[in-house]
C-alpha atoms as one frame of an Amber mdcrd trajectory, in Angstrom:
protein
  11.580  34.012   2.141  12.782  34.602  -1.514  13.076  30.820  -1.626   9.542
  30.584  -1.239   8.779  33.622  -3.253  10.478  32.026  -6.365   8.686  28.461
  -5.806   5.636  30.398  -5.876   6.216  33.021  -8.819   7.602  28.896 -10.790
   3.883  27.702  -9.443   2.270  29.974 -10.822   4.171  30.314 -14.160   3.364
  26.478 -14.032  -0.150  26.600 -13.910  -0.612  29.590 -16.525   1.576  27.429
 -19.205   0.127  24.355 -18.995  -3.491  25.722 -17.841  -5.002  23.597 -21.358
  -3.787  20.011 -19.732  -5.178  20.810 -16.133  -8.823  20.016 -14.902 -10.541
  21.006 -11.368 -12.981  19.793  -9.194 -15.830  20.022  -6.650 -17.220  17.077
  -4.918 -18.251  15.104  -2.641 -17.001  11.865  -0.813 -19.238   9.519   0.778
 -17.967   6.717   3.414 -19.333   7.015   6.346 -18.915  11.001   6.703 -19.426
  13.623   3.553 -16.222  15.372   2.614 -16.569  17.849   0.679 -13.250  18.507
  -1.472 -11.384  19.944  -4.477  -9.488  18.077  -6.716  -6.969  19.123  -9.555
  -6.131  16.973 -11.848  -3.511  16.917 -14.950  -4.600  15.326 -18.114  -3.023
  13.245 -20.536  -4.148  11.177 -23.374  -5.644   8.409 -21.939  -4.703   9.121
 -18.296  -5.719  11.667 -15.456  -3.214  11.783 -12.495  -4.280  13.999 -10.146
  -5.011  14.824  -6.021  -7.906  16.335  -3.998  -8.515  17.549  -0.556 -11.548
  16.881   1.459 -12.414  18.785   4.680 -15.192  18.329   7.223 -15.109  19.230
  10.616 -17.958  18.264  13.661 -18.204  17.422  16.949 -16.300  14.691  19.019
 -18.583  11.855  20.786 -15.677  11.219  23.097 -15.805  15.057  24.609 -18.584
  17.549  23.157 -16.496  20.256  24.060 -14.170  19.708  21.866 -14.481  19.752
  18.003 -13.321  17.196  15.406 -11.345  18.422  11.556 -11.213  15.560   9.247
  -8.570  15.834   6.499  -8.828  13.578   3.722  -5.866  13.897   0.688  -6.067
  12.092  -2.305  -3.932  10.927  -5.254  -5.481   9.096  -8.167  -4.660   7.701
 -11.249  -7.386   6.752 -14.349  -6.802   5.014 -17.512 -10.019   5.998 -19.669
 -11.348   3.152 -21.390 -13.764   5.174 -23.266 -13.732   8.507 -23.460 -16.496
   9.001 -20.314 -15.913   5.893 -18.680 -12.505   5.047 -16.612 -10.442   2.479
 -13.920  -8.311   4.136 -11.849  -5.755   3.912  -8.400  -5.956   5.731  -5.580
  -4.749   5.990  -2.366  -5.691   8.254   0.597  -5.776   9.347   4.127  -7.761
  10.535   6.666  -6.684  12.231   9.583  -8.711  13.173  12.828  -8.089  16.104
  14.692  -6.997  16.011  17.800  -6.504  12.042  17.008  -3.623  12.083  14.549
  -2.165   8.813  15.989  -5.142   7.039  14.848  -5.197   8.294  11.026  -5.705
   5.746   8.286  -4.052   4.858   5.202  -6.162   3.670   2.141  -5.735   2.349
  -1.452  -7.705   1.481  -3.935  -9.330   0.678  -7.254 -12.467   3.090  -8.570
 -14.368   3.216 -11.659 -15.464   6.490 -12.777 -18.061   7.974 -15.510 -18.581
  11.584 -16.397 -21.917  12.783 -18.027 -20.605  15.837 -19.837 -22.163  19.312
 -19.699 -21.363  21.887 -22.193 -17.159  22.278 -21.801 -17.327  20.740 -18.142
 -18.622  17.448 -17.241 -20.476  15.526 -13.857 -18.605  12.812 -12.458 -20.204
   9.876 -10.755 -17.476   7.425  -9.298 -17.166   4.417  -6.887 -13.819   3.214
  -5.286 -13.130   0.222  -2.720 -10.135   0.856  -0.545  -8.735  -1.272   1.684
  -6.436  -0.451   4.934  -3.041  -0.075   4.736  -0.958  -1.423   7.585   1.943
   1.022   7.707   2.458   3.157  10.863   0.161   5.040  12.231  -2.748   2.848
  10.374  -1.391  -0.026  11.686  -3.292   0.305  14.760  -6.246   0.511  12.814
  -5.384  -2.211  10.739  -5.020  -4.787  14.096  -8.059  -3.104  15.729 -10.457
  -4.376  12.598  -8.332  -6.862  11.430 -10.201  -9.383  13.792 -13.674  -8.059
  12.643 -13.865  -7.821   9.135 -10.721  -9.038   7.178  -9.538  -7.645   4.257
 -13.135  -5.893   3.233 -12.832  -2.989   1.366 -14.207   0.525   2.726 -16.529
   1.661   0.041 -16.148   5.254  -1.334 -19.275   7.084  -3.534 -18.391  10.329
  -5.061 -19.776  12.705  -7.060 -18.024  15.462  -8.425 -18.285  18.635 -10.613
 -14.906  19.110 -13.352 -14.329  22.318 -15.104
């Protein structure tokens, strides 16, 4: 407990000191379902590393008594080229609840441009990502391998930074 307590009090100390380099999001993922997430992101110069977390939940076709929770993390990575317009990395996940063995593992390239707004700014991005064959994607990776090989999964998003 008062390891936790003192990871949280250095968290928070964190955030208040270096609260001028840090940017956060809300937006909206589009590939075949909406997540909704929130991102936070640190900024540098030229570069914005940062993570979000989408969450959706619905419905499973396979029993409709049962409900589905999507997780999607992020990480990403942009280089701004100009100063509304970057390239960036990113990988991701998304996980199915109750189907964990069949989550998948993504990574990408994006471009990104923000229309600013006063001190915040819109974001309008689009990312390919492509499967990653590395355990429990792996049987996602052989299921569509035969299908469509090597196409990237296309990702739209649209977010709000402050």
């Amino acid at each position: 407990m008062k390891k936790s307590i003192i990871i949280i009090i250095i968290l928070i100390f964190s955030i208040f000191t270096f609260s001028n380099t840090f940017s956060y999001s809300l937006g909206i993922a589009v590939s075949g379902a909406i997540f909704p997430y929130f991102g936070v992101y640190y900024n540098m110069d030229n570069i914005q590393v940062g993570g979000s977390l989408g969450f959706i939940f619905g419905p499973d076709e396979k029993n409709p008594d049962q409900w589905d929770y999507i997780l999607s993390p992020g990480f990403n990575i942009d280089y701004f080229i100009m100063n509304n317009l970057s390239i960036g990395l990113n990988a991701r996940m998304i996980v199915v609840v109750p189907y964990q063995y069949e989550q998948l593992y993504l990574a990408g390239a994006g471009i990104k441009y923000g229309i600013p707004l006063n001190d915040n700014k819109i974001n309008l991005s689009l990312s390919g990502n492509m499967i990653i064959p590395i355990r429990a994607g792996s049987r996602a990776w052989e299921k569509d391998r035969d299908m469509k090989p090597y196409i990237p999964i296309p990702f739209i998003q649209g977010e709000y930074e402050f």
